[in-house]
Amino acid sequence: MTTTEHPERTAPPHSPGQPDGGFRRRCLKAAAVFLLIAIPAGYLYISAMQSRGGSESKKEQAAASGLEEGWPTRLQRRLYEVTVPPYAEDVASYETNAWKASSLFLQFTTTREKFDKWLADVGTSASELEEGEVTIDEDEAAEVGWDLGGGHRWAGTTVDQDKPKPSLEITANLDDPKYPRVFVVSTTTP
């Protein structure tokens, strides 16, 4: 009598040359966990290096080229709690970093109505501006080449917040009251 062999009954559960399904799942799970950790960690490292580059190289860069045209990065705007009004012109910024404090210097020109809204966004108001007041000191202004001296119509205010939130020094040139030229120094201390 001849017996018919059924491959599903006689074949071993796993062929010797192929990995079992459990091993494959473990490998995929390990790869997924690795990627979920490595990608954000790599991004954080790159962001930290870009944001917190050596202060000496940033000082050399500022001395060579002054303020950089364009908006501050999204990370800088978040760290220093400043924004730039939509459609602002002549936007430029510069960041300094040191052990005791880090600062973002920002300048822009906007309309009076957008300036008033911007003041509210950073925690103050137009009524807080003091006529004739320049809140940014000479050393800070000199660091980025700002001339905040006499012969102009100035108004300024400060926004002081508890650490680690930044403090803001705001000075506006109101020679043309419809289009104020705004100068800001936002400083964070650990």
CSV table of C-alpha atoms in Angstrom, one decimal:
chain,number,residue,atom,x,y,z
A,1,MET,CA,0.0,0.0,0.0
A,2,THR,CA,1.3,3.3,-1.0
A,3,THR,CA,0.9,6.3,1.3
A,4,THR,CA,0.5,9.7,-0.1
A,5,GLU,CA,2.7,12.2,1.6
A,6,HIS,CA,1.1,15.6,2.4
A,7,PRO,CA,3.7,18.3,2.4
A,8,GLU,CA,1.8,20.4,5.0
A,9,ARG,CA,2.0,17.5,7.5
A,10,THR,CA,5.6,16.4,6.9
A,11,ALA,CA,7.4,19.7,6.2
A,12,PRO,CA,9.1,21.2,9.2
A,13,PRO,CA,7.5,24.4,10.5
A,14,HIS,CA,10.3,26.6,9.3
A,15,SER,CA,12.7,25.9,6.5
A,16,PRO,CA,16.3,25.9,7.7
A,17,GLY,CA,17.4,28.7,5.3
A,18,GLN,CA,14.6,31.2,6.2
A,19,PRO,CA,14.2,33.2,9.4
A,20,ASP,CA,11.1,32.7,11.4
A,21,GLY,CA,8.4,35.4,11.5
A,22,GLY,CA,9.1,36.3,15.1
A,23,PHE,CA,12.8,37.2,14.3
A,24,ARG,CA,11.7,39.4,11.4
A,25,ARG,CA,9.2,41.2,13.6
A,26,ARG,CA,11.8,41.8,16.3
A,27,CYS,CA,14.2,43.2,13.7
A,28,LEU,CA,11.6,45.6,12.3
A,29,LYS,CA,10.6,46.7,15.8
A,30,ALA,CA,14.2,47.4,16.8
A,31,ALA,CA,14.8,49.3,13.6
A,32,ALA,CA,11.6,51.4,14.1
A,33,VAL,CA,12.6,52.2,17.7
A,34,PHE,CA,16.1,53.2,16.6
A,35,LEU,CA,14.7,55.5,13.9
A,36,LEU,CA,12.2,57.0,16.3
A,37,ILE,CA,15.0,57.9,18.7
A,38,ALA,CA,17.8,58.7,16.2
A,39,ILE,CA,16.0,61.1,13.9
A,40,PRO,CA,14.7,63.5,16.6
A,41,ALA,CA,18.0,63.4,18.4
A,42,GLY,CA,19.9,64.2,15.3
A,43,TYR,CA,17.5,67.1,14.5
A,44,LEU,CA,17.9,68.5,18.1
A,45,TYR,CA,21.7,68.3,17.8
A,46,ILE,CA,21.8,70.1,14.5
A,47,SER,CA,19.3,72.8,15.8
A,48,ALA,CA,21.4,73.3,18.9
A,49,MET,CA,24.6,73.7,16.9
A,50,GLN,CA,23.0,76.2,14.6
A,51,SER,CA,21.4,78.2,17.4
A,52,ARG,CA,24.2,78.1,19.9
A,53,GLY,CA,27.2,78.3,17.7
A,54,GLY,CA,30.3,79.8,19.4
A,55,SER,CA,29.8,83.4,20.4
A,56,GLU,CA,33.3,84.3,19.2
A,57,SER,CA,32.5,83.2,15.6
A,58,LYS,CA,29.2,85.1,15.8
A,59,LYS,CA,31.0,88.2,17.0
A,60,GLU,CA,33.4,87.9,14.2
A,61,GLN,CA,30.6,87.4,11.7
A,62,ALA,CA,28.8,90.5,13.1
A,63,ALA,CA,31.9,92.6,13.0
A,64,ALA,CA,32.4,91.6,9.3
A,65,SER,CA,28.9,91.9,8.1
A,66,GLY,CA,26.7,93.5,10.8
A,67,LEU,CA,23.1,92.5,11.0
A,68,GLU,CA,21.9,89.7,8.8
A,69,GLU,CA,19.0,90.7,6.5
A,70,GLY,CA,15.8,88.7,6.8
A,71,TRP,CA,13.7,87.3,9.6
A,72,PRO,CA,15.2,85.5,12.6
A,73,THR,CA,14.7,81.8,12.5
A,74,ARG,CA,11.6,80.3,13.9
A,75,LEU,CA,13.6,78.8,16.8
A,76,GLN,CA,15.1,82.3,17.6
A,77,ARG,CA,11.7,83.9,17.5
A,78,ARG,CA,10.4,81.3,19.9
A,79,LEU,CA,13.4,81.4,22.3
A,80,TYR,CA,13.4,85.2,22.4
A,81,GLU,CA,9.6,85.6,22.3
A,82,VAL,CA,9.6,88.1,19.5
A,83,THR,CA,7.8,88.2,16.2
A,84,VAL,CA,8.0,90.3,13.1
A,85,PRO,CA,4.8,92.0,11.8
A,86,PRO,CA,3.6,90.7,8.4
A,87,TYR,CA,5.0,92.6,5.4
A,88,ALA,CA,7.5,94.4,7.6
A,89,GLU,CA,10.4,95.9,5.6
A,90,ASP,CA,14.2,96.3,6.3
A,91,VAL,CA,14.1,93.3,8.6
A,92,ALA,CA,17.5,92.3,10.0
A,93,SER,CA,18.7,90.4,13.1
A,94,TYR,CA,21.7,89.2,15.0
A,95,GLU,CA,22.1,86.8,17.9
A,96,THR,CA,24.8,86.8,20.6
A,97,ASN,CA,25.4,83.9,23.0
A,98,ALA,CA,27.4,83.9,26.3
A,99,TRP,CA,27.4,82.0,29.6
A,100,LYS,CA,25.5,84.8,31.4
A,101,ALA,CA,23.1,86.0,28.8
A,102,SER,CA,22.0,85.5,25.1
A,103,SER,CA,20.5,88.3,23.1
A,104,LEU,CA,18.7,88.7,19.8
A,105,PHE,CA,18.9,92.1,18.1
A,106,LEU,CA,16.0,92.8,15.7
A,107,GLN,CA,15.1,95.7,13.5
A,108,PHE,CA,12.2,96.3,11.1
A,109,THR,CA,10.0,99.0,9.6
A,110,THR,CA,6.2,98.6,9.7
A,111,THR,CA,3.0,100.6,9.7
A,112,ARG,CA,1.8,102.3,12.9
A,113,GLU,CA,-1.2,100.0,13.2
A,114,LYS,CA,0.9,96.8,12.8
A,115,PHE,CA,3.4,98.3,15.3
A,116,ASP,CA,0.7,98.8,17.9
A,117,LYS,CA,-0.5,95.1,17.4
A,118,TRP,CA,3.1,93.9,17.6
A,119,LEU,CA,3.5,95.8,20.9
A,120,ALA,CA,0.5,93.9,22.3
A,121,ASP,CA,1.9,90.6,21.0
A,122,VAL,CA,5.1,91.1,23.0
A,123,GLY,CA,3.3,92.1,26.2
A,124,THR,CA,3.1,95.9,26.2
A,125,SER,CA,1.2,98.7,24.4
A,126,ALA,CA,1.6,101.9,22.6
A,127,SER,CA,0.6,103.8,25.7
A,128,GLU,CA,3.7,102.4,27.5
A,129,LEU,CA,6.1,104.1,24.9
A,130,GLU,CA,7.8,107.0,26.5
A,131,GLU,CA,8.6,109.9,24.2
A,132,GLY,CA,12.3,110.7,23.9
A,133,GLU,CA,13.3,107.4,25.6
A,134,VAL,CA,16.0,105.2,24.0
A,135,THR,CA,15.9,102.0,26.0
A,136,ILE,CA,18.8,100.3,24.2
A,137,ASP,CA,22.2,101.4,25.6
A,138,GLU,CA,25.1,102.7,23.5
A,139,ASP,CA,27.2,99.5,23.9
A,140,GLU,CA,24.4,97.3,22.7
A,141,ALA,CA,23.6,99.6,19.8
A,142,ALA,CA,27.3,99.8,18.9
A,143,GLU,CA,27.5,96.0,18.7
A,144,VAL,CA,25.3,95.9,15.6
A,145,GLY,CA,26.0,99.4,14.3
A,146,TRP,CA,22.8,101.1,15.3
A,147,ASP,CA,22.9,104.9,15.6
A,148,LEU,CA,20.3,105.8,18.2
A,149,GLY,CA,21.6,109.2,18.9
A,150,GLY,CA,20.0,112.7,18.9
A,151,GLY,CA,18.2,114.4,16.0
A,152,HIS,CA,15.4,111.9,15.8
A,153,ARG,CA,12.0,111.4,17.4
A,154,TRP,CA,12.5,108.4,19.7
A,155,ALA,CA,10.0,106.5,21.9
A,156,GLY,CA,10.9,103.4,24.0
A,157,THR,CA,9.7,100.9,26.6
A,158,THR,CA,10.9,97.7,28.2
A,159,VAL,CA,9.2,94.4,28.9
A,160,ASP,CA,10.6,92.8,32.0
A,161,GLN,CA,9.6,89.2,32.7
A,162,ASP,CA,10.6,86.6,35.3
A,163,LYS,CA,13.5,84.3,34.4
A,164,PRO,CA,13.9,82.4,32.2
A,165,LYS,CA,11.6,84.4,30.0
A,166,PRO,CA,13.4,87.1,28.0
A,167,SER,CA,13.4,90.8,28.8
A,168,LEU,CA,12.9,93.2,25.8
A,169,GLU,CA,14.3,96.7,25.2
A,170,ILE,CA,12.2,98.3,22.5
A,171,THR,CA,13.1,101.7,20.9
A,172,ALA,CA,11.2,103.1,17.9
A,173,ASN,CA,12.2,105.9,15.5
A,174,LEU,CA,9.0,107.9,15.0
A,175,ASP,CA,10.4,110.5,12.5
A,176,ASP,CA,7.7,109.2,10.2
A,177,PRO,CA,4.9,108.3,12.7
A,178,LYS,CA,3.0,106.3,10.0
A,179,TYR,CA,6.0,104.0,9.4
A,180,PRO,CA,8.0,103.5,12.7
A,181,ARG,CA,11.4,102.0,12.5
A,182,VAL,CA,11.7,99.5,15.4
A,183,PHE,CA,14.8,98.3,17.2
A,184,VAL,CA,14.6,95.5,19.7
A,185,VAL,CA,17.0,93.7,22.0
A,186,SER,CA,15.6,90.6,23.6
A,187,THR,CA,17.8,89.1,26.3
A,188,THR,CA,17.5,85.7,28.1
A,189,THR,CA,19.5,84.8,31.2
A,190,PRO,CA,19.6,81.3,32.6
